[in-house]
Coordinates of C-alpha atoms and ligand atoms in Angstrom, one line a residue:
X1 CA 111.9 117.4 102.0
X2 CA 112.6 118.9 98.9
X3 CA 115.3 121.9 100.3
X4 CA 115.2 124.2 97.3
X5 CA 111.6 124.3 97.8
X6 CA 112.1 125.8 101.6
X7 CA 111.0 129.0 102.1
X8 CA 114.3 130.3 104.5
X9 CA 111.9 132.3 107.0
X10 CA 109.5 130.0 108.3
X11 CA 110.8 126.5 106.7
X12 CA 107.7 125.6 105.1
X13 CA 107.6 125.1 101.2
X14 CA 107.3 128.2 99.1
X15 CA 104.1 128.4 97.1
X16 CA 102.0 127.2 100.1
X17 CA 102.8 123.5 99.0
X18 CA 103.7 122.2 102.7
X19 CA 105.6 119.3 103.8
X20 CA 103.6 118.5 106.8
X21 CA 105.6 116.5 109.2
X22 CA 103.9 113.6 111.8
X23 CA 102.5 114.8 114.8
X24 CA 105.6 113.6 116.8
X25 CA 108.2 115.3 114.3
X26 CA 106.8 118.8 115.7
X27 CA 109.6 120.2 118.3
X28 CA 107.7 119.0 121.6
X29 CA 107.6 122.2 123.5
X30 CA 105.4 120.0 126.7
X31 CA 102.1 121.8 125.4
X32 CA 98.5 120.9 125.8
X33 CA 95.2 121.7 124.8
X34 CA 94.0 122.1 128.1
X35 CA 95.6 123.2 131.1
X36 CA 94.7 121.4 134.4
X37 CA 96.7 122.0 137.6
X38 CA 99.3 119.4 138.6
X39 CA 97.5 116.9 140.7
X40 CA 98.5 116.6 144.1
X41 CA 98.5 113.7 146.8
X42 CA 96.0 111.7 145.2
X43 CA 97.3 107.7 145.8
X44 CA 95.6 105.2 143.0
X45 CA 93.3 103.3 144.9
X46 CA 91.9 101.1 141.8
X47 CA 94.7 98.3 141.8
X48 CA 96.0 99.5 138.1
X49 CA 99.3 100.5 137.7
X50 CA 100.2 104.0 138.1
X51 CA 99.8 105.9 134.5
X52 CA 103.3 106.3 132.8
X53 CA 103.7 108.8 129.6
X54 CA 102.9 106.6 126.6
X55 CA 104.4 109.5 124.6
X56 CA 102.0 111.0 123.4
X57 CA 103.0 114.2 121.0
X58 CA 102.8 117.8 123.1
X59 CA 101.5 120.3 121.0
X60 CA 98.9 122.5 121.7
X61 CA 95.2 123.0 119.9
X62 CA 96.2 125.9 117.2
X63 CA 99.1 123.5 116.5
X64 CA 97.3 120.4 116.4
X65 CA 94.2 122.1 114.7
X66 CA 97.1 123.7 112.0
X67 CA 98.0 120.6 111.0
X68 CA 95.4 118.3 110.1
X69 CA 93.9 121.5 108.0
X70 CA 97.3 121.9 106.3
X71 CA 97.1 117.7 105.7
X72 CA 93.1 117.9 104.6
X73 CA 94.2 120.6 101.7
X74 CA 96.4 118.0 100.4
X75 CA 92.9 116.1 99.6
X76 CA 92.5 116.4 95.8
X77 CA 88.5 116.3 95.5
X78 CA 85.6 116.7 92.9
X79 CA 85.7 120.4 94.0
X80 CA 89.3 121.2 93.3
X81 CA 88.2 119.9 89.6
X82 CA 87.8 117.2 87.1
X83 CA 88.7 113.5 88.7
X84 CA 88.1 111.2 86.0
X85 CA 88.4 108.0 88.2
X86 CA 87.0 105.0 86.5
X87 CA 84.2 102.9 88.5
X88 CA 84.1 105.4 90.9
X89 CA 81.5 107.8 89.7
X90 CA 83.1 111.0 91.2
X91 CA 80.6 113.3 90.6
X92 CA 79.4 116.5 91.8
X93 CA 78.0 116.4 95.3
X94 CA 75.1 118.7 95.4
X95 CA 75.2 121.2 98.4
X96 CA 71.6 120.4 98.6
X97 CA 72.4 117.3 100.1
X98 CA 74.5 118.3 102.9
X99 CA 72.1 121.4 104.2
X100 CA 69.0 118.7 104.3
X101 CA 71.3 116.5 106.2
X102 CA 72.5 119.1 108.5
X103 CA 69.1 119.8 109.5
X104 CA 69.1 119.1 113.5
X105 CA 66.3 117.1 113.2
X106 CA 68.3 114.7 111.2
X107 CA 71.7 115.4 112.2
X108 CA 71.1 115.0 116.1
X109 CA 68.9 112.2 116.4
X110 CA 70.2 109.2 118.7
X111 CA 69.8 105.7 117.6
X112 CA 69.3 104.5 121.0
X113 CA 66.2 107.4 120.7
X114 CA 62.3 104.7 121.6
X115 CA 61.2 104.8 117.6
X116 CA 57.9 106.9 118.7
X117 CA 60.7 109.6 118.8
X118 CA 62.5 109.2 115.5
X119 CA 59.3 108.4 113.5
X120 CA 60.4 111.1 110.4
X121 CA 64.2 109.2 110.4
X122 CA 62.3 105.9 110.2
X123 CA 60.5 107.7 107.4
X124 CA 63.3 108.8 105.3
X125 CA 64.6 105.2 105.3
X126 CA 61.0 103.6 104.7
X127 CA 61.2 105.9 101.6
X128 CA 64.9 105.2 101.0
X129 CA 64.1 101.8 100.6
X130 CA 61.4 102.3 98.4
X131 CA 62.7 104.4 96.1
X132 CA 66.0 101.7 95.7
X133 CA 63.2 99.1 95.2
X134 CA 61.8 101.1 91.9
X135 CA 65.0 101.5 90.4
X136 CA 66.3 97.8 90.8
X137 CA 63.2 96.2 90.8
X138 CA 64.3 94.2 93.7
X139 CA 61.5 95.1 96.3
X140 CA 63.6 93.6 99.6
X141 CA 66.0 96.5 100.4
X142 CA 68.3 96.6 103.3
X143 CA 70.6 99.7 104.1
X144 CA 72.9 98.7 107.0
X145 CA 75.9 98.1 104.4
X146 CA 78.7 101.0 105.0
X147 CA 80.4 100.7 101.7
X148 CA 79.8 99.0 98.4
X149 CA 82.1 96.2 99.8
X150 CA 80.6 95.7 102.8
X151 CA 77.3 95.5 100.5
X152 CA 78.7 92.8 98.1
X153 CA 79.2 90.6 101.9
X154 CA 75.7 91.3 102.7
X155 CA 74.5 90.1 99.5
X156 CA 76.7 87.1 98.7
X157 CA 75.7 86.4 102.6
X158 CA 72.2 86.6 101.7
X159 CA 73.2 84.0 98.8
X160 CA 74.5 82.0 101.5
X161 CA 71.9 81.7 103.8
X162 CA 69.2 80.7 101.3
X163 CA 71.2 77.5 100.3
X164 CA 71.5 77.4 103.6
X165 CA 67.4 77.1 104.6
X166 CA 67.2 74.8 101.9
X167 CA 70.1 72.6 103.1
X168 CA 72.3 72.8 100.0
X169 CA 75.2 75.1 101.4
X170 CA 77.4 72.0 101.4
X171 CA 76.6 71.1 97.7
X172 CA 77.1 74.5 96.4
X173 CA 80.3 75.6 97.0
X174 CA 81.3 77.7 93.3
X175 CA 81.0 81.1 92.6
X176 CA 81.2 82.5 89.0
X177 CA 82.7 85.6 88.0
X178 CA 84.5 87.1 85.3
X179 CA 88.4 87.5 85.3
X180 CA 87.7 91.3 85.0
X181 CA 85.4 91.6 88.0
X182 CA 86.4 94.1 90.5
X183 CA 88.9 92.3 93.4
X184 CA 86.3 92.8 95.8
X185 CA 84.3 90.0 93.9
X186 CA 86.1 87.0 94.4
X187 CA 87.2 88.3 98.0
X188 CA 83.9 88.2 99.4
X189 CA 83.2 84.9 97.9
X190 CA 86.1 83.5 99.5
X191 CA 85.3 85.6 103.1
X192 CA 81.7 83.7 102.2
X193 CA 83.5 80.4 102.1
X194 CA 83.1 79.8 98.4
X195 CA 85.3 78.6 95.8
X196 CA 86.1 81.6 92.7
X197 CA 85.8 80.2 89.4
X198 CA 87.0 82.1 86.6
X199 CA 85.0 83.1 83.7
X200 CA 87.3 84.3 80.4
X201 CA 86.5 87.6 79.0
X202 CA 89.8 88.4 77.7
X203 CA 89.3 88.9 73.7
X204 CA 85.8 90.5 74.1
X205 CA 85.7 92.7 77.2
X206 CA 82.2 90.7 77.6
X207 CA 81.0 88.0 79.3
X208 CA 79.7 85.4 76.4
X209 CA 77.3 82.4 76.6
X210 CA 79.4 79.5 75.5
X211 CA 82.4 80.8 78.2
X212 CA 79.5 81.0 80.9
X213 CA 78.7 77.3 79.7
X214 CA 82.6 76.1 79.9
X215 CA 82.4 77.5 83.9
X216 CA 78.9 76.9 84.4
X217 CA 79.0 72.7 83.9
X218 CA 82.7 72.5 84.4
X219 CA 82.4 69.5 87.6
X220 CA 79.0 68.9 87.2
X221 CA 76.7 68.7 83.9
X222 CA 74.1 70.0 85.2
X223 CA 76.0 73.2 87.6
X224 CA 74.7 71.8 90.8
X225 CA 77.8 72.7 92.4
X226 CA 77.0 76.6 92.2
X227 CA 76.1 78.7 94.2
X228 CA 75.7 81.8 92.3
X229 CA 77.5 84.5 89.9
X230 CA 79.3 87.5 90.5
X231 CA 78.8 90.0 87.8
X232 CA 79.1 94.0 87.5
X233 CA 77.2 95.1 84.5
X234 CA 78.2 96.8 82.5
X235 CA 81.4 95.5 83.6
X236 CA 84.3 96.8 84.7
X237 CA 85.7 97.6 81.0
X238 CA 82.6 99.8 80.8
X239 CA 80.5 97.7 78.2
X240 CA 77.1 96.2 79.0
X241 CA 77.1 92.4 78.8
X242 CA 74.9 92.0 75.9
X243 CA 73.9 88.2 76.9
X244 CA 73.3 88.9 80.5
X245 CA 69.5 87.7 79.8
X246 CA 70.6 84.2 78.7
X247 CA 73.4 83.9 81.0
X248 CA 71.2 84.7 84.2
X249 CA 68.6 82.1 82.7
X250 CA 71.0 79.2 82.5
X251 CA 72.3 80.1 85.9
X252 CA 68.8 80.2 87.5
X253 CA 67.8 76.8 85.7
X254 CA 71.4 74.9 87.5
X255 CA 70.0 76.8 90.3
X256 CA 72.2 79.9 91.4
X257 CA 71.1 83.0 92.1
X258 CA 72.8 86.5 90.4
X259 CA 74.8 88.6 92.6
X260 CA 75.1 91.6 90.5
X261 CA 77.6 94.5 91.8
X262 CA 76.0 97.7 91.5
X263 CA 78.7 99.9 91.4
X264 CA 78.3 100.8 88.1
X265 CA 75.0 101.9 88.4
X266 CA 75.2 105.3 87.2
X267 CA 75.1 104.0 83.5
X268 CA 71.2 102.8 84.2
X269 CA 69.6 104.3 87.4
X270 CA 66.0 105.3 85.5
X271 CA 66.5 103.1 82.2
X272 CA 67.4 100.0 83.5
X273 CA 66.0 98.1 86.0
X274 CA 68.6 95.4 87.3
X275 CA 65.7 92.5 87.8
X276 CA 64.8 92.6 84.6
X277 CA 68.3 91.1 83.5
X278 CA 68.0 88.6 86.1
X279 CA 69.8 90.1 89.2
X280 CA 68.5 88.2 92.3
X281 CA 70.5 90.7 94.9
X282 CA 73.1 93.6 94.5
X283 CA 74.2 96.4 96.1
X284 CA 73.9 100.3 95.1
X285 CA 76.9 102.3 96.2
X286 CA 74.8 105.3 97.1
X287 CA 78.0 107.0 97.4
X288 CA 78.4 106.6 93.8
X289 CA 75.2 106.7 92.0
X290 CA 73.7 109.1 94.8
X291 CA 76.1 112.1 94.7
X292 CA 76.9 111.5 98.1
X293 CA 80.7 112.6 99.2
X294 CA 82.9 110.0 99.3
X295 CA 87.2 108.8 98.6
X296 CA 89.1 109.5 101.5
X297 CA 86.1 111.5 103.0
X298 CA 83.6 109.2 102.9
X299 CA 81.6 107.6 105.0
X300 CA 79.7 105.4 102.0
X301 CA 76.9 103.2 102.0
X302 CA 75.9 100.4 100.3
X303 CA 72.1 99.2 100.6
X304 CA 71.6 95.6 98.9
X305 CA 68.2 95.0 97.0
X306 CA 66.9 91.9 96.6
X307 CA 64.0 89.6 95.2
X308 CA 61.1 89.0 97.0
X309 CA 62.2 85.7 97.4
X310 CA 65.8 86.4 99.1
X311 CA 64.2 89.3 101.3
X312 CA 63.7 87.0 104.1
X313 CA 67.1 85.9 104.3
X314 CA 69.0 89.3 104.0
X315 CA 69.8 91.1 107.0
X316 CA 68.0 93.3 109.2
X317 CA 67.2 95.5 110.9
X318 CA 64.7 96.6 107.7
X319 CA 62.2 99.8 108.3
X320 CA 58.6 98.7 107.6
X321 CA 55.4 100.9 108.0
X322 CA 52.6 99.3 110.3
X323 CA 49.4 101.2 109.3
X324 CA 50.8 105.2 110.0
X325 CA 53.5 104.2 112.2
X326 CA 57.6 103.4 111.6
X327 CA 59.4 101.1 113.0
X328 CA 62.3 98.6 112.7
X329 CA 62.2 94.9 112.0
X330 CA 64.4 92.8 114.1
X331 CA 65.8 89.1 114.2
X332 CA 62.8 88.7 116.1
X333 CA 60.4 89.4 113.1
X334 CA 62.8 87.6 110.8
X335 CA 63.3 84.1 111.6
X336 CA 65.6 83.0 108.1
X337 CA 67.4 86.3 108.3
X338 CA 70.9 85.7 108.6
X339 CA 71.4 88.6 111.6
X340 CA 72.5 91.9 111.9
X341 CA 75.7 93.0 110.1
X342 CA 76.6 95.9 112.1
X343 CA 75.0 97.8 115.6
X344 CA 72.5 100.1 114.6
X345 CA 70.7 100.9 111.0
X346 CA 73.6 102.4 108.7
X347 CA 74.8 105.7 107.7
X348 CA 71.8 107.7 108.1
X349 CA 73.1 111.1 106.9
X350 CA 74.3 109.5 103.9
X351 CA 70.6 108.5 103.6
X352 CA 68.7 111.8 104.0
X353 CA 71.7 113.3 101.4
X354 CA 70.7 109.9 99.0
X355 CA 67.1 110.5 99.4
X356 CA 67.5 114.6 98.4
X357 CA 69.0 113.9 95.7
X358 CA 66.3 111.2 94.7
X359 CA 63.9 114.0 95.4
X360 CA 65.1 116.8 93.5
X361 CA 66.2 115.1 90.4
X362 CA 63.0 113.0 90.0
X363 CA 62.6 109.8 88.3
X364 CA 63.0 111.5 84.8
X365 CA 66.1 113.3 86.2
X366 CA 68.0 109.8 87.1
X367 CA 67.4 108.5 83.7
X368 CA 68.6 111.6 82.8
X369 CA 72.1 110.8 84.6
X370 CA 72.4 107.7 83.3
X371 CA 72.1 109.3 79.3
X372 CA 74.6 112.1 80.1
X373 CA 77.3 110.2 81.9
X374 CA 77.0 107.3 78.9
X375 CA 77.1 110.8 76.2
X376 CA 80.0 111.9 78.2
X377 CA 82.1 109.0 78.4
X378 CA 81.6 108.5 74.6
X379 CA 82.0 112.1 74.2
X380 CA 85.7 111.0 75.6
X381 CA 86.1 108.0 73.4
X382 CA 85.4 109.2 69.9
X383 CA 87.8 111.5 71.2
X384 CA 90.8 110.0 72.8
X385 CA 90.2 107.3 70.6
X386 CA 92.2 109.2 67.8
X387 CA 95.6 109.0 69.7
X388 CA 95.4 106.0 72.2
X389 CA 94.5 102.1 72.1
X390 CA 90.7 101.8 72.5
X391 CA 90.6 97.8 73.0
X392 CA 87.2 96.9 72.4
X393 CA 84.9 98.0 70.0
X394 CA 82.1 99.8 69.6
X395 CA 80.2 101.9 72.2
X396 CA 80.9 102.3 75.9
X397 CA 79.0 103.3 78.9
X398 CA 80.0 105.0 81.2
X399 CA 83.2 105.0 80.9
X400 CA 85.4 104.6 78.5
X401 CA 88.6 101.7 78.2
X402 CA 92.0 102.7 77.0
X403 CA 95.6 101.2 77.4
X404 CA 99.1 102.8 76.1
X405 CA 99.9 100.5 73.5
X406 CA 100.5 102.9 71.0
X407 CA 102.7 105.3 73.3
X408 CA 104.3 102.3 74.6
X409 CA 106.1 102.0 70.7
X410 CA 107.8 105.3 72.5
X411 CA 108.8 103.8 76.0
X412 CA 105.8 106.1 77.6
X413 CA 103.3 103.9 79.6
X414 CA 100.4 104.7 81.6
X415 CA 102.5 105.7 84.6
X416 CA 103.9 108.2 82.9
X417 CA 100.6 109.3 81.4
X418 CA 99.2 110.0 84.9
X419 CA 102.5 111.6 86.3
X420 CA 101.6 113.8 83.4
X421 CA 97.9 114.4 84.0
X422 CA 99.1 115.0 87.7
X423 CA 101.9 117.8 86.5
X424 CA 98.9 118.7 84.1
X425 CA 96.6 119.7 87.2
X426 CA 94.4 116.8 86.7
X427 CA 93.8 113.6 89.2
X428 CA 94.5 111.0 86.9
X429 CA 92.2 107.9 85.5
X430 CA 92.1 104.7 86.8
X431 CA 95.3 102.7 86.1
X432 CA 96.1 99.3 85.8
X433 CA 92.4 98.3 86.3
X434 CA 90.7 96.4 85.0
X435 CA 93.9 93.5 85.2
X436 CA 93.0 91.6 81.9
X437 CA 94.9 94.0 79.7
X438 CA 98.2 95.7 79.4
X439 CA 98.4 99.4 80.8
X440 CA 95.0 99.9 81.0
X441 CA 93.2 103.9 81.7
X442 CA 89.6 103.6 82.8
X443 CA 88.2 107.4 82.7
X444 CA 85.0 107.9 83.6
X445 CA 83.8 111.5 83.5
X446 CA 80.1 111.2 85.0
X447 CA 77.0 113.4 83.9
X448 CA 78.1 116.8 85.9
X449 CA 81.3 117.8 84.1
X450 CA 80.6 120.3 81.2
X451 CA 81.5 120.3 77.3
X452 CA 84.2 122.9 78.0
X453 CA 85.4 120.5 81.3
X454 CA 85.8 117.4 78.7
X455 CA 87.7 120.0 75.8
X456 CA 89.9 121.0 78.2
X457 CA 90.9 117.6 79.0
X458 CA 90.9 116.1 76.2
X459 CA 93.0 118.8 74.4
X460 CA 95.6 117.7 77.5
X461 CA 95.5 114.1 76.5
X462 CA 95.8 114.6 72.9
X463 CA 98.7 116.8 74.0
X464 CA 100.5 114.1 76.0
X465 CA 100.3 111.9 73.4
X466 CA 101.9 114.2 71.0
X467 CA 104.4 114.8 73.5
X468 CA 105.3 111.1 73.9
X469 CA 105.6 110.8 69.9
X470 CA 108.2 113.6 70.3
X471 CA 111.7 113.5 70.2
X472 CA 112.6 112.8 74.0
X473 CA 109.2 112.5 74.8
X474 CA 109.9 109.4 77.1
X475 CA 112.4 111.6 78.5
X476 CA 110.3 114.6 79.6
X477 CA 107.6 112.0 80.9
X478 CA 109.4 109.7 82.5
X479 CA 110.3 112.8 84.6
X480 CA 107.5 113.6 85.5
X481 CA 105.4 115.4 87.6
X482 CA 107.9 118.2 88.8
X483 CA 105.7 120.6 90.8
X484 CA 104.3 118.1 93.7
X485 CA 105.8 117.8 96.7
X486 CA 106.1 113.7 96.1
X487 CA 107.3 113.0 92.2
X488 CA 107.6 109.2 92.1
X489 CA 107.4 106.8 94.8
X490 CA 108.8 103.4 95.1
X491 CA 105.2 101.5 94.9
X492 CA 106.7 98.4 95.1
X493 CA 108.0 98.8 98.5
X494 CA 105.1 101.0 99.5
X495 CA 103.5 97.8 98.7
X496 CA 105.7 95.3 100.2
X497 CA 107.3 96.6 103.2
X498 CA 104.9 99.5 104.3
X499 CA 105.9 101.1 107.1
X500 CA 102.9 101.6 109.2
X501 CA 104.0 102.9 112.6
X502 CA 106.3 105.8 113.5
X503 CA 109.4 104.7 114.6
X504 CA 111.8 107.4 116.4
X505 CA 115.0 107.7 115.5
Ligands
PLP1 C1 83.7 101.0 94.1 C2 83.5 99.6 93.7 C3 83.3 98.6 94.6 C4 83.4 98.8 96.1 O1 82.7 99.8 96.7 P1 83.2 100.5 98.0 O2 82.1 101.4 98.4 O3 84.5 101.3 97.6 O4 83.5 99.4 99.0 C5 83.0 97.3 94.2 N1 82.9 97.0 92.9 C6 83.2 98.0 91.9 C7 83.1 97.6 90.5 C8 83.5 99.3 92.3 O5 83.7 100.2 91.4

């Protein structure tokens, strides 16, 4: 604890910044939340061993309750402000959403209800669907995933299974994706039981035909050891790969189908339909592109779409509409699907908040999206382009790639950039990612932050940089941020030797 920060009278911080301690660290005064008499004479008659105290902490509800409020104001959100975290999409969550999910209706429904019962929840997912059809073009749509991650194993399981049905899961065994994809890329491949191979982007930022050709024929001329690609577009440096079209046609002709991640997909939802550059199957993180809550609060979702080719492979259950009736679609109506990724149907209050917002932006609103967050992220870049590295050319999406080469001539990196933007009252960009560059700052502002929102930033960024050309700038930002609670922790142990269980001392 930082002790000049102590408020003397009740030893919490001044300034309402609290130091919350763990649970256990509270002086254990023997309370509960309930009060129940002592037991008396009752002999265990199961065979178990008597119940000893496992130590659990003895506080009572106000104290208990006290604390994980104090703990969930530490939670920097989208509506304390500005949070500019690249391939995230952190944008406003309309309120909208949450009152239609609230409704009891929705929000009390059991999914163990008989589906006569829960024939309007069947219909909000019939519709779900549907609508994620029309914006991918990928008709076969299942929403079970929980997260975008969990989406990319549905998909590249999908992948898996139809080389499986055709008996070439043993001769396929490469996955393609570029050395900037997103780690979750190459990790599901290998949870798939593929092999990563490595496409170079590095001078580019893109994703170029003749590098696709070095990967694609590498062990065998004509690519008939791949299984598919794994591609995010536009990519993770915030550019749309340009040769997609040509790249997903020489895949398709050595026979692999296109996983494409669809975490980005707040640059096209309502201009760009995925199938149309050759995606076979990706996921939509709804929790991105869909304004539903999510980063530390989640819970997410990530539906995969599909071609009408893969749909009988990907998993299930799927909602389909018999006549006027709902209902689910099971292993048993699916003989090739690969099974069921998780008990029930998914996150269904994240689908009646996706499906609202659907509803009351329209199909011209979400094109709309899409052309704001793309203005606003070049908005950024024409503007921060003045004072810090912009390492590829040209227009970006939505987002926008810098790196601290030139503050770096000062001994300021991007570390001390977003210890800065932190002192500043700003949750910084995304650091370090994408990997194939040096000090890299992925901002992406999304469509619902306003002209003035952007100034005010930027006017803080241009201001950093001036302060790094300064005299002692490295000095005054190497020392920062001064006013959190936490200044600068030791990630590398964090990392290495994280200590994940309270020890007593
Ligand atoms: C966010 C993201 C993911 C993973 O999505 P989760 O919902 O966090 O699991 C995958 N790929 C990219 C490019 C992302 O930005």
């Amino acid at each position: 604890m930082s002790g000049d920060n102590r408020n003397e009278n009740t030893g919490k911080n001044k300034g309402l910044h609290y130091e919350e301690p763990l649970l256990w660290e509270y002086a254990q005064g023997g309370e509960s939340g309930v009060d129940w008499p002592e037991l008396q004479g009752l002999k265990v008659r199961t065979g178990v061993p008597e119940r000893e105290d496992i130590g659990l902490p003895q506080l009572s509800e106000p104290e208990v309750l006290r604390h994980y409020v104090r703990m969930s104001t530490w939670n920097y959100s989208i509506d304390h402000g500005f949070f500019p975290l690249g391939s995230c999409t952190m944008k406003h969550n309309p309120r909208l959403n949450e009152k239609t999910a609230r409704f009891p209706g929705f929000a009390y429904v059991h999914p163990l209800q008989p589906e006569s019962s829960v024939q309007g929840a069947l219909e909000v997912m019939y519709e779900l669907q549907s609508w994620l059809g029309e914006l991918t073009g990928l008709p076969g749509v299942c929403l079970t995933p929980s997260a975008g991650a969990h989406g990319e194993l549905a998909g590249m399981m999908t992948i898996r299974r139809a080389h499986e049905c055709r008996g070439q899961v043993e001769k396929r065994r490469v996955i393609l994706t570029p050395d900037s994809s997103h780690g979750t890329n190459p990790a599901t491949a290998v949870m798939c039981g593929f092999e990563v191979r490595s496409i170079p982007t590095k001078d580019t930022g893109r994703l170029t035909v003749e590098a696709f050709k070095d990967a694609l024929y590498k062990t065998d001329p004509q690519g008939a050891d791949i299984a598919g690609m794994m591609v995010t577009n536009p990519n993770t440096c915030g550019l749309f790969e340009r040769e997609i079209n040509e790249i997903a046609a020489l895949l398709h002709d050595a026979g692999g189908y296109f996983y494409c991640d669809g975490a980005n997909f707040n640059a096209l939802v309502g201009k760009v339909r995925p199938a149309d550059f050759g995606v076979d199957v990706m996921h939509v993180n709804l929790h991105k592109t869909f304004s539903t809550p999510h980063g530390g609060g989640g819970p997410g979702s990530g539906p995969i779409c599909c071609t009408e080719e893969l749909t009988q492979y990907m998993p299930v259950p799927v909602t389909v509409k018999d006549g006027d009736k709902y209902r689910l679609e099971t292993m048993e109506d699916r003989p090739d699907t690969l099974g069921a990724l998780k008990a029930f149907t998914g996150q269904f209050g994240i689908f009646v908040r996706t499906l609202t917002y659907m509803k009351s932006m329209g199909a011209d609103g979400l094109k709309q999206v899409a052309e704001d967050a793309v203005l606003n992220a070049n908005y950024l870049l024409s503007q921060l382009g003045e004072d810090y590295h912009v390492p590829f050319e040209g227009p970006c999406m939505h987002e926008c790639l810098l790196t601290d080469k030139a503050q770096k001539e000062f001994d300021v990196t991007t570390l001390d950039i977003a210890k800065t933007l932190i002192e500043r009252g700003y949750h910084p960009m995304t650091v370090y990612f994408p990997l194939v560059l040096h000090g890299t700052m992925l901002i992406e502002p999304t469509e619902t932050e306003s002209t003035s929102e952007l100034d005010a930033f930027i006017a803080t960024m241009k201001d950093i940089a001036v302060q790094a050309r300064g005299a002692d700038g490295h000095d005054i930002l190497h020392a920062m941020p001064h006013s959190s609670p936490r200044r600068r922790l030791d990630e590398v142990k964090a990392a290495r030797k994280p200590v994940l269980k309270y020890i007593e001392k």
